[in-house]
mmCIF file of C-alpha atoms in Angstrom:
data_model
loop_
_atom_site.group_PDB
_atom_site.id
_atom_site.type_symbol
_atom_site.label_atom_id
_atom_site.label_comp_id
_atom_site.label_asym_id
_atom_site.label_seq_id
_atom_site.Cartn_x
_atom_site.Cartn_y
_atom_site.Cartn_z
ATOM 1 C CA MET H 20 143.774 113.436 105.412
ATOM 2 C CA SER H 21 144.079 110.334 107.579
ATOM 3 C CA LYS H 22 142.015 107.325 106.509
ATOM 4 C CA THR H 23 142.313 105.923 110.039
ATOM 5 C CA TRP H 24 140.279 108.692 111.648
ATOM 6 C CA ARG H 25 137.021 107.680 113.263
ATOM 7 C CA PRO H 26 133.728 109.231 112.054
ATOM 8 C CA ALA H 27 133.513 111.947 114.721
ATOM 9 C CA THR H 28 136.946 113.234 113.678
ATOM 10 C CA GLN H 29 136.349 112.842 109.940
ATOM 11 C CA LEU H 30 133.176 114.878 110.141
ATOM 12 C CA VAL H 31 135.014 117.860 111.607
ATOM 13 C CA HIS H 32 138.184 117.824 109.509
ATOM 14 C CA GLU H 33 137.970 115.680 106.354
ATOM 15 C CA GLY H 34 138.223 117.465 103.002
ATOM 16 C CA THR H 35 138.763 120.927 104.485
ATOM 17 C CA LEU H 36 140.058 123.566 102.054
ATOM 18 C CA ARG H 37 141.409 126.866 103.375
ATOM 19 C CA SER H 38 141.886 130.080 101.466
ATOM 20 C CA GLN H 39 144.925 132.328 101.777
ATOM 21 C CA TYR H 40 143.310 133.842 104.883
ATOM 22 C CA GLY H 41 143.560 130.641 106.928
ATOM 23 C CA GLU H 42 139.984 130.684 108.225
ATOM 24 C CA THR H 43 138.996 128.209 110.968
ATOM 25 C CA SER H 44 135.482 127.546 109.690
ATOM 26 C CA GLU H 45 135.058 126.497 106.074
ATOM 27 C CA ALA H 46 134.590 129.391 103.655
ATOM 28 C CA ILE H 47 131.484 129.814 101.507
ATOM 29 C CA PHE H 48 132.395 130.378 97.873
ATOM 30 C CA LEU H 49 129.268 132.144 96.625
ATOM 31 C CA THR H 50 130.294 132.483 93.018
ATOM 32 C CA GLN H 51 128.779 131.313 89.755
ATOM 33 C CA GLY H 52 132.005 131.177 87.769
ATOM 34 C CA PHE H 53 135.779 131.206 88.071
ATOM 35 C CA VAL H 54 138.536 133.321 86.499
ATOM 36 C CA TYR H 55 141.493 131.945 84.509
ATOM 37 C CA ASP H 56 144.901 133.594 84.344
ATOM 38 C CA THR H 57 145.186 133.050 80.598
ATOM 39 C CA SER H 58 143.171 131.761 77.654
ATOM 40 C CA GLU H 59 145.504 128.796 77.571
ATOM 41 C CA ALA H 60 144.695 128.058 81.209
ATOM 42 C CA ALA H 61 140.959 128.139 80.462
ATOM 43 C CA GLU H 62 141.411 125.775 77.530
ATOM 44 C CA ALA H 63 143.466 123.343 79.604
ATOM 45 C CA ARG H 64 140.884 123.310 82.388
ATOM 46 C CA PHE H 65 138.005 122.653 80.004
ATOM 47 C CA LYS H 66 140.016 119.838 78.418
ATOM 48 C CA GLY H 67 140.559 118.317 81.849
ATOM 49 C CA GLU H 68 144.322 118.690 81.544
ATOM 50 C CA THR H 69 144.551 120.762 84.728
ATOM 51 C CA ASP H 70 142.567 120.633 87.944
ATOM 52 C CA GLY H 71 140.244 123.427 88.975
ATOM 53 C CA PHE H 72 136.671 124.634 88.953
ATOM 54 C CA ILE H 73 134.835 125.823 85.845
ATOM 55 C CA TYR H 74 131.277 126.705 86.798
ATOM 56 C CA ALA H 75 129.278 126.371 90.020
ATOM 57 C CA ARG H 76 126.758 124.075 88.337
ATOM 58 C CA TYR H 77 129.605 121.587 87.872
ATOM 59 C CA GLY H 78 131.200 122.082 91.274
ATOM 60 C CA SER H 79 132.642 124.592 93.725
ATOM 61 C CA PRO H 80 135.181 124.536 96.569
ATOM 62 C CA THR H 81 132.431 124.477 99.224
ATOM 63 C CA ASN H 82 130.518 121.669 97.528
ATOM 64 C CA ASP H 83 133.785 119.797 97.031
ATOM 65 C CA MET H 84 134.471 119.893 100.772
ATOM 66 C CA PHE H 85 131.016 118.513 101.540
ATOM 67 C CA GLU H 86 131.372 115.741 98.948
ATOM 68 C CA LYS H 87 134.799 114.713 100.258
ATOM 69 C CA ARG H 88 133.542 114.648 103.836
ATOM 70 C CA MET H 89 130.595 112.451 102.864
ATOM 71 C CA CYS H 90 132.933 110.131 100.932
ATOM 72 C CA ALA H 91 135.145 109.721 103.996
ATOM 73 C CA LEU H 92 132.164 108.863 106.175
ATOM 74 C CA GLU H 93 130.545 106.518 103.648
ATOM 75 C CA GLY H 94 133.739 104.868 102.409
ATOM 76 C CA ALA H 95 133.006 105.962 98.824
ATOM 77 C CA GLU H 96 135.462 107.030 96.151
ATOM 78 C CA ASP H 97 133.397 109.912 94.777
ATOM 79 C CA ALA H 98 130.161 111.836 95.271
ATOM 80 C CA ARG H 99 127.981 114.563 93.810
ATOM 81 C CA ALA H 100 126.002 116.955 96.022
ATOM 82 C CA THR H 101 122.490 117.745 94.783
ATOM 83 C CA ALA H 102 119.854 120.363 95.507
ATOM 84 C CA SER H 103 117.608 117.931 97.408
ATOM 85 C CA GLY H 104 117.280 114.305 98.385
ATOM 86 C CA MET H 105 114.861 113.664 95.540
ATOM 87 C CA ALA H 106 117.313 115.223 93.078
ATOM 88 C CA ALA H 107 119.836 112.656 94.325
ATOM 89 C CA VAL H 108 117.404 109.742 93.952
ATOM 90 C CA THR H 109 116.276 110.803 90.472
ATOM 91 C CA ALA H 110 119.823 111.370 89.258
ATOM 92 C CA ALA H 111 121.118 108.071 90.651
ATOM 93 C CA ILE H 112 118.379 106.115 88.863
ATOM 94 C CA LEU H 113 117.889 107.910 85.546
ATOM 95 C CA CYS H 114 121.545 108.647 84.791
ATOM 96 C CA GLN H 115 122.268 104.964 84.195
ATOM 97 C CA LEU H 116 119.118 103.873 82.344
ATOM 98 C CA LYS H 117 117.647 104.106 78.860
ATOM 99 C CA ALA H 118 114.407 103.114 77.134
ATOM 100 C CA GLY H 119 113.906 99.345 77.346
ATOM 101 C CA ASP H 120 115.720 98.948 80.666
ATOM 102 C CA HIS H 121 114.035 97.527 83.753
ATOM 103 C CA ILE H 122 114.034 98.494 87.442
ATOM 104 C CA VAL H 123 113.209 96.171 90.330
ATOM 105 C CA ALA H 124 112.233 98.223 93.384
ATOM 106 C CA ALA H 125 111.052 97.406 96.868
ATOM 107 C CA ARG H 126 107.466 98.645 97.142
ATOM 108 C CA ALA H 127 108.112 100.156 100.587
ATOM 109 C CA LEU H 128 109.420 103.515 99.415
ATOM 110 C CA PHE H 129 108.928 107.151 100.292
ATOM 111 C CA GLY H 130 106.051 108.468 98.176
ATOM 112 C CA SER H 131 108.195 110.611 95.857
ATOM 113 C CA CYS H 132 110.739 107.800 95.373
ATOM 114 C CA ARG H 133 107.946 105.470 94.385
ATOM 115 C CA TRP H 134 106.623 108.083 91.933
ATOM 116 C CA VAL H 135 110.037 108.286 90.232
ATOM 117 C CA VAL H 136 110.221 104.539 89.527
ATOM 118 C CA GLU H 137 106.518 103.822 89.101
ATOM 119 C CA THR H 138 105.344 106.910 87.177
ATOM 120 C CA LEU H 139 108.254 108.987 85.856
ATOM 121 C CA ALA H 140 110.589 106.268 84.580
ATOM 122 C CA PRO H 141 107.899 104.536 82.449
ATOM 123 C CA LYS H 142 107.309 107.844 80.614
ATOM 124 C CA TYR H 143 110.793 107.351 79.149
ATOM 125 C CA GLY H 144 110.314 103.695 78.289
ATOM 126 C CA ILE H 145 111.882 102.327 81.473
ATOM 127 C CA GLU H 146 109.793 99.593 83.072
ATOM 128 C CA CYS H 147 109.535 98.956 86.798
ATOM 129 C CA THR H 148 108.463 95.997 88.917
ATOM 130 C CA LEU H 149 107.526 96.679 92.546
ATOM 131 C CA ILE H 150 108.013 93.813 94.980
ATOM 132 C CA ASP H 151 107.870 93.030 98.678
ATOM 133 C CA GLY H 152 111.570 93.615 99.267
ATOM 134 C CA ARG H 153 111.745 91.723 102.551
ATOM 135 C CA TYR H 154 112.123 88.410 100.759
ATOM 136 C CA LEU H 155 115.111 87.661 98.519
ATOM 137 C CA GLU H 156 113.104 85.265 96.374
ATOM 138 C CA ASN H 157 110.935 88.187 95.239
ATOM 139 C CA TRP H 158 113.985 90.036 93.936
ATOM 140 C CA GLU H 159 115.163 86.925 92.114
ATOM 141 C CA LYS H 160 111.753 86.236 90.536
ATOM 142 C CA ALA H 161 111.454 89.827 89.268
ATOM 143 C CA ILE H 162 114.732 89.780 87.344
ATOM 144 C CA ARG H 163 114.468 90.104 83.548
ATOM 145 C CA PRO H 164 117.161 90.182 80.849
ATOM 146 C CA ALA H 165 116.733 93.985 80.776
ATOM 147 C CA THR H 166 117.024 94.479 84.558
ATOM 148 C CA LYS H 167 119.665 97.125 85.221
ATOM 149 C CA VAL H 168 118.799 98.624 88.638
ATOM 150 C CA PHE H 169 117.632 97.374 92.033
ATOM 151 C CA PHE H 170 116.325 100.195 94.227
ATOM 152 C CA LEU H 171 115.479 100.032 97.916
ATOM 153 C CA GLU H 172 115.245 101.835 101.242
ATOM 154 C CA SER H 173 116.346 100.100 104.424
ATOM 155 C CA PRO H 174 114.938 100.718 106.966
ATOM 156 C CA THR H 175 111.875 101.782 105.036
ATOM 157 C CA ASN H 176 109.663 104.841 105.340
ATOM 158 C CA PRO H 177 107.526 104.779 107.454
ATOM 159 C CA THR H 178 107.188 101.221 108.767
ATOM 160 C CA LEU H 179 110.911 100.535 109.343
ATOM 161 C CA GLU H 180 111.020 97.291 107.374
ATOM 162 C CA VAL H 181 114.519 96.048 106.590
ATOM 163 C CA VAL H 182 115.907 94.660 103.344
ATOM 164 C CA ASP H 183 118.844 92.239 103.217
ATOM 165 C CA ILE H 184 121.229 94.523 101.321
ATOM 166 C CA ALA H 185 124.025 91.968 100.987
ATOM 167 C CA GLY H 186 121.592 89.366 99.645
ATOM 168 C CA VAL H 187 120.110 91.767 97.098
ATOM 169 C CA ALA H 188 123.592 92.896 96.021
ATOM 170 C CA LYS H 189 124.656 89.305 95.426
ATOM 171 C CA LEU H 190 121.666 88.754 93.127
ATOM 172 C CA ALA H 191 122.366 92.007 91.306
ATOM 173 C CA ASP H 192 125.993 91.079 90.699
ATOM 174 C CA GLN H 193 124.895 87.820 89.108
ATOM 175 C CA VAL H 194 122.964 89.699 86.395
ATOM 176 C CA GLY H 195 125.117 92.828 86.106
ATOM 177 C CA ALA H 196 122.585 95.147 87.749
ATOM 178 C CA LYS H 197 123.385 98.028 90.098
ATOM 179 C CA VAL H 198 121.930 98.326 93.602
ATOM 180 C CA VAL H 199 120.870 101.816 94.674
ATOM 181 C CA VAL H 200 120.205 102.181 98.425
ATOM 182 C CA ASP H 201 118.428 105.097 100.079
ATOM 183 C CA ASN H 202 120.196 105.008 103.454
ATOM 184 C CA VAL H 203 118.479 107.959 105.149
ATOM 185 C CA PHE H 204 116.788 106.121 108.013
ATOM 186 C CA ALA H 205 119.898 104.183 109.039
ATOM 187 C CA THR H 206 122.247 107.171 108.616
ATOM 188 C CA PRO H 207 125.818 106.547 107.424
ATOM 189 C CA LEU H 208 126.775 105.977 111.060
ATOM 190 C CA PHE H 209 124.705 102.803 111.518
ATOM 191 C CA GLN H 210 124.770 101.195 108.067
ATOM 192 C CA LYS H 211 127.340 101.050 105.264
ATOM 193 C CA PRO H 212 125.576 99.841 102.093
ATOM 194 C CA LEU H 213 128.754 99.946 99.989
ATOM 195 C CA GLU H 214 130.481 97.589 102.420
ATOM 196 C CA LEU H 215 127.466 95.275 102.125
ATOM 197 C CA GLY H 216 127.835 95.107 98.340
ATOM 198 C CA ALA H 217 125.567 97.936 97.152
ATOM 199 C CA HIS H 218 126.890 100.051 94.292
ATOM 200 C CA ILE H 219 125.283 103.462 94.848
ATOM 201 C CA VAL H 220 124.087 105.180 98.031
ATOM 202 C CA VAL H 221 121.795 108.205 98.148
ATOM 203 C CA TYR H 222 120.853 110.552 100.976
ATOM 204 C CA SER H 223 118.491 113.350 101.612
ATOM 205 C CA ALA H 224 121.009 115.525 103.435
ATOM 206 C CA THR H 225 118.013 117.605 104.482
ATOM 207 C CA LYS H 226 117.486 115.038 107.216
ATOM 208 C CA HIS H 227 120.130 114.010 109.762
ATOM 209 C CA ILE H 228 123.082 115.541 107.923
ATOM 210 C CA ASP H 229 121.720 119.064 108.284
ATOM 211 C CA GLY H 230 119.573 117.881 111.147
ATOM 212 C CA GLN H 231 118.412 121.307 112.204
ATOM 213 C CA GLY H 232 115.618 122.114 109.769
ATOM 214 C CA ARG H 233 117.544 124.749 107.819
ATOM 215 C CA CYS H 234 118.055 123.710 104.212
ATOM 216 C CA LEU H 235 117.552 121.126 101.480
ATOM 217 C CA GLY H 236 120.288 118.925 100.090
ATOM 218 C CA GLY H 237 121.124 115.493 98.732
ATOM 219 C CA VAL H 238 124.136 113.433 97.777
ATOM 220 C CA VAL H 239 124.921 110.458 95.505
ATOM 221 C CA LEU H 240 127.940 108.314 96.405
ATOM 222 C CA SER H 241 129.620 105.498 94.497
ATOM 223 C CA ASP H 242 132.929 104.420 92.991
ATOM 224 C CA ARG H 243 134.709 106.912 90.732
ATOM 225 C CA GLU H 244 134.264 104.816 87.583
ATOM 226 C CA TRP H 245 130.467 104.648 87.923
ATOM 227 C CA ILE H 246 130.201 108.363 88.577
ATOM 228 C CA ASP H 247 132.486 109.245 85.650
ATOM 229 C CA GLU H 248 130.615 106.966 83.234
ATOM 230 C CA ASN H 249 127.046 107.605 84.373
ATOM 231 C CA LEU H 250 126.461 110.525 86.720
ATOM 232 C CA HIS H 251 129.086 113.044 85.623
ATOM 233 C CA ASP H 252 127.527 114.189 82.339
ATOM 234 C CA TYR H 253 123.948 113.870 83.636
ATOM 235 C CA PHE H 254 124.874 116.094 86.570
ATOM 236 C CA ARG H 255 126.665 118.714 84.434
ATOM 237 C CA HIS H 256 123.940 119.043 81.831
ATOM 238 C CA THR H 257 120.681 118.676 83.797
ATOM 239 C CA GLY H 258 121.654 121.000 86.640
ATOM 240 C CA PRO H 259 120.609 119.401 89.973
ATOM 241 C CA ALA H 260 123.591 121.035 91.727
ATOM 242 C CA MET H 261 123.526 122.032 95.378
ATOM 243 C CA SER H 262 123.850 125.689 96.337
ATOM 244 C CA PRO H 263 127.262 126.467 97.882
ATOM 245 C CA PHE H 264 125.446 128.130 100.777
ATOM 246 C CA ASN H 265 123.546 124.902 101.466
ATOM 247 C CA ALA H 266 126.780 122.922 101.160
ATOM 248 C CA TRP H 267 128.331 125.170 103.808
ATOM 249 C CA THR H 268 125.291 124.765 106.066
ATOM 250 C CA LEU H 269 125.509 120.987 105.683
ATOM 251 C CA LEU H 270 129.235 121.049 106.470
ATOM 252 C CA LYS H 271 128.381 122.763 109.752
ATOM 253 C CA GLY H 272 125.578 120.281 110.426
ATOM 254 C CA ILE H 273 127.632 117.196 109.705
ATOM 255 C CA GLU H 274 130.196 118.161 112.358
ATOM 256 C CA THR H 275 127.677 117.331 115.071
ATOM 257 C CA LEU H 276 126.037 114.340 113.335
ATOM 258 C CA PRO H 277 127.451 111.666 115.708
ATOM 259 C CA LEU H 278 126.427 113.642 118.801
ATOM 260 C CA ARG H 279 122.895 114.242 117.575
ATOM 261 C CA VAL H 280 122.280 110.742 116.239
ATOM 262 C CA LYS H 281 123.582 109.147 119.442
ATOM 263 C CA GLN H 282 121.119 111.178 121.520
ATOM 264 C CA GLN H 283 118.243 110.684 119.077
ATOM 265 C CA THR H 284 118.767 106.924 118.931
ATOM 266 C CA ALA H 285 118.972 106.546 122.678
ATOM 267 C CA SER H 286 115.717 108.491 123.015
ATOM 268 C CA ALA H 287 114.087 106.460 120.249
ATOM 269 C CA ALA H 288 114.882 103.212 122.054
ATOM 270 C CA ARG H 289 113.398 104.513 125.308
ATOM 271 C CA ILE H 290 110.281 105.906 123.626
ATOM 272 C CA ALA H 291 109.746 102.649 121.705
ATOM 273 C CA ASP H 292 109.852 100.669 124.946
ATOM 274 C CA PHE H 293 107.499 103.146 126.621
ATOM 275 C CA LEU H 294 104.970 103.064 123.771
ATOM 276 C CA ALA H 295 104.999 99.261 123.661
ATOM 277 C CA GLU H 296 103.545 99.217 127.182
ATOM 278 C CA GLN H 297 100.677 101.646 126.528
ATOM 279 C CA LYS H 298 97.127 100.296 126.246
ATOM 280 C CA GLN H 299 96.262 102.670 123.366
ATOM 281 C CA VAL H 300 99.100 101.267 121.213
ATOM 282 C CA ALA H 301 98.526 98.152 119.102
ATOM 283 C CA LYS H 302 102.167 97.628 118.082
ATOM 284 C CA VAL H 303 105.565 99.289 117.940
ATOM 285 C CA ILE H 304 108.207 98.799 115.241
ATOM 286 C CA TYR H 305 111.751 99.802 116.074
ATOM 287 C CA PRO H 306 115.007 98.342 114.660
ATOM 288 C CA GLY H 307 116.606 98.281 118.110
ATOM 289 C CA ARG H 308 113.959 96.022 119.679
ATOM 290 C CA LYS H 309 114.232 92.252 119.790
ATOM 291 C CA ASP H 310 110.627 91.912 118.618
ATOM 292 C CA HIS H 311 111.336 93.577 115.267
ATOM 293 C CA PRO H 312 110.232 91.046 112.593
ATOM 294 C CA GLN H 313 113.674 91.165 110.932
ATOM 295 C CA ALA H 314 115.892 91.430 113.979
ATOM 296 C CA ASP H 315 118.294 88.848 112.519
ATOM 297 C CA ILE H 316 119.006 90.965 109.413
ATOM 298 C CA ILE H 317 119.314 94.114 111.505
ATOM 299 C CA ALA H 318 121.959 92.426 113.668
ATOM 300 C CA LYS H 319 123.856 91.476 110.516
ATOM 301 C CA GLN H 320 123.904 94.824 108.688
ATOM 302 C CA MET H 321 123.239 97.638 111.167
ATOM 303 C CA SER H 322 125.483 98.771 114.020
ATOM 304 C CA GLY H 323 122.700 100.738 115.742
ATOM 305 C CA GLY H 324 118.958 101.217 115.757
ATOM 306 C CA SER H 325 117.374 104.310 114.266
ATOM 307 C CA THR H 326 116.228 107.779 115.197
ATOM 308 C CA LEU H 327 112.732 106.810 113.961
ATOM 309 C CA VAL H 328 109.953 104.849 115.658
ATOM 310 C CA ALA H 329 106.775 103.594 113.976
ATOM 311 C CA PHE H 330 103.726 102.628 115.989
ATOM 312 C CA GLU H 331 100.055 101.889 115.454
ATOM 313 C CA LEU H 332 97.218 103.200 117.606
ATOM 314 C CA LYS H 333 94.200 100.994 118.203
ATOM 315 C CA GLY H 334 91.778 103.840 117.549
ATOM 316 C CA GLY H 335 92.869 104.445 113.947
ATOM 317 C CA LYS H 336 92.984 107.902 112.369
ATOM 318 C CA GLU H 337 90.868 109.485 115.106
ATOM 319 C CA ALA H 338 93.262 108.299 117.801
ATOM 320 C CA ALA H 339 96.320 109.290 115.762
ATOM 321 C CA PHE H 340 95.015 112.814 115.251
ATOM 322 C CA ALA H 341 94.009 113.117 118.909
ATOM 323 C CA LEU H 342 97.493 112.066 120.025
ATOM 324 C CA GLN H 343 99.320 114.389 117.669
ATOM 325 C CA ASN H 344 97.101 117.349 118.506
ATOM 326 C CA ALA H 345 97.635 116.828 122.239
ATOM 327 C CA LEU H 346 101.432 116.736 122.136
ATOM 328 C CA ASP H 347 103.263 119.802 123.407
ATOM 329 C CA ILE H 348 107.015 119.364 122.835
ATOM 330 C CA ILE H 349 106.727 117.049 119.836
ATOM 331 C CA LYS H 350 105.651 118.931 116.728
ATOM 332 C CA ILE H 351 103.542 117.752 113.776
ATOM 333 C CA SER H 352 105.735 117.788 110.667
ATOM 334 C CA ASN H 353 106.474 115.491 107.744
ATOM 335 C CA ASN H 354 110.234 116.122 108.046
ATOM 336 C CA LEU H 355 112.569 113.835 110.006
ATOM 337 C CA GLY H 356 116.100 113.613 111.352
ATOM 338 C CA ASP H 357 115.748 117.037 112.982
ATOM 339 C CA SER H 358 117.052 118.244 116.339
ATOM 340 C CA LYS H 359 113.385 118.741 117.223
ATOM 341 C CA SER H 360 111.140 115.707 117.739
ATOM 342 C CA LEU H 361 108.597 115.478 114.916
ATOM 343 C CA ILE H 362 105.549 113.302 114.368
ATOM 344 C CA THR H 363 103.404 112.622 111.316
ATOM 345 C CA HIS H 364 100.456 110.542 110.152
ATOM 346 C CA PRO H 365 101.718 108.886 106.931
ATOM 347 C CA ALA H 366 98.297 107.928 105.546
ATOM 348 C CA THR H 367 97.314 111.597 105.305
ATOM 349 C CA THR H 368 100.737 113.133 104.574
ATOM 350 C CA THR H 369 103.792 111.403 103.092
ATOM 351 C CA HIS H 370 101.870 108.420 101.664
ATOM 352 C CA LYS H 371 98.467 109.993 101.041
ATOM 353 C CA ASN H 372 98.743 109.605 97.241
ATOM 354 C CA LEU H 373 98.847 105.816 97.491
ATOM 355 C CA SER H 374 95.617 103.861 97.260
ATOM 356 C CA ASP H 375 94.132 102.300 100.379
ATOM 357 C CA ASP H 376 95.202 98.877 99.106
ATOM 358 C CA ALA H 377 98.761 100.053 98.419
ATOM 359 C CA ARG H 378 99.043 101.497 101.920
ATOM 360 C CA ALA H 379 97.668 98.297 103.402
ATOM 361 C CA GLU H 380 100.309 96.304 101.493
ATOM 362 C CA LEU H 381 102.985 98.462 103.102
ATOM 363 C CA GLY H 382 101.538 98.052 106.580
ATOM 364 C CA ILE H 383 100.367 101.663 106.777
ATOM 365 C CA SER H 384 97.045 101.601 108.595
ATOM 366 C CA PRO H 385 94.846 104.574 109.570
ATOM 367 C CA GLY H 386 96.403 104.300 113.017
ATOM 368 C CA THR H 387 100.048 104.264 111.881
ATOM 369 C CA VAL H 388 102.194 107.100 113.214
ATOM 370 C CA ARG H 389 105.839 107.898 112.435
ATOM 371 C CA LEU H 390 107.952 109.544 115.112
ATOM 372 C CA SER H 391 111.348 111.178 114.505
ATOM 373 C CA LEU H 392 113.228 111.777 117.733
ATOM 374 C CA GLY H 393 115.115 114.993 118.373
ATOM 375 C CA ILE H 394 117.743 115.888 120.932
ATOM 376 C CA GLU H 395 115.401 116.969 123.725
ATOM 377 C CA ASP H 396 115.576 115.307 127.134
ATOM 378 C CA ALA H 397 114.055 111.828 126.789
ATOM 379 C CA ASP H 398 112.222 112.132 130.125
ATOM 380 C CA ASP H 399 110.456 115.256 128.900
ATOM 381 C CA LEU H 400 109.436 113.444 125.713
ATOM 382 C CA ILE H 401 108.062 110.486 127.658
ATOM 383 C CA GLU H 402 106.073 112.838 129.886
ATOM 384 C CA ASP H 403 104.731 114.585 126.783
ATOM 385 C CA PHE H 404 103.568 111.252 125.351
ATOM 386 C CA ALA H 405 102.035 110.222 128.662
ATOM 387 C CA GLN H 406 99.875 113.344 128.906
ATOM 388 C CA ALA H 407 98.892 113.133 125.224
ATOM 389 C CA LEU H 408 97.990 109.440 125.400
ATOM 390 C CA SER H 409 95.763 110.141 128.391
ATOM 391 C CA LYS H 410 93.557 112.048 125.954
ATOM 392 C CA VAL H 411 93.333 109.117 123.495
ATOM 393 C CA LYS H 412 90.623 106.484 123.813
ATOM 394 C CA SER H 413 92.003 102.977 124.226
#
């Protein structure tokens, strides 16, 4: 395959395998195991002396196509497809750590990601320090001799804060730590963490990569050496593998990723500007606006905005609920990156398990709302917001 292809071409053709039937669309290999011509052939494959598949938990032709296509888009040497985004996050972190090691993580994380580093990892003797990741000095101050992993989202869920990935990676390299970046909100089209110095990138493919609300999936991407030495055995023996059917669904979804994200981002920018002018809205946070608190970092590491908008209503939870309940086109759901526009109230959904103080630290107020733009007509979405806001007290 050509390494000079642009993303829209890569996402239709890269990594394609065809059977003897010459199918146009990628085939689904719904099989648990594989047959060997001879006992000697089986032995050679298990020894790694010959190429080929052994068991679907280790890999399959359909999963292999998805992994190769993601590698081409991300600029990674290797990848492993997982059953969900959280399977990808958990694998990327735990596969490289042992008791006594230390994680430094930005505190602005999706609730389940925060649970992995703050609650699960310490059960196995792995310590974690949560910091305000917006400031490089906080990363530097948190470093210990046992620090092995830096973990962050950028932009963050749900308040769209941004972390200086290149700056964090430089600090990590100085102490031999690995930087793991959850790149879901930026998408691989707008941000390339590996090019910025990060070592591992994770995605919930459930979001933009499928983008049509059909299936779960995740992926971990890095250089081949790191995957061979850390993730390979963890993946084989703990079993977080993606279903071949889901891999096929994601292959179909990823073909239209640039088209969908372009439309979603354009709508997000228009909606953000519209919301910023409404009397019921206290503030709007969007990576494409000049008033974003970290616009300088965004200009340095992102080539586009986001499909997400965060905003705060003056009337708190009551106003947020009234707005959401009055919307017609835009649906209430905690998912994101879908072809349908979705809205959620983080304090009572995705981040409800955090304490009031922890939410306040993250900038999640009772009036905070997270909006994921779909591919509907932007004028229809603006009209939907206008009629819903008319029912919200200012």
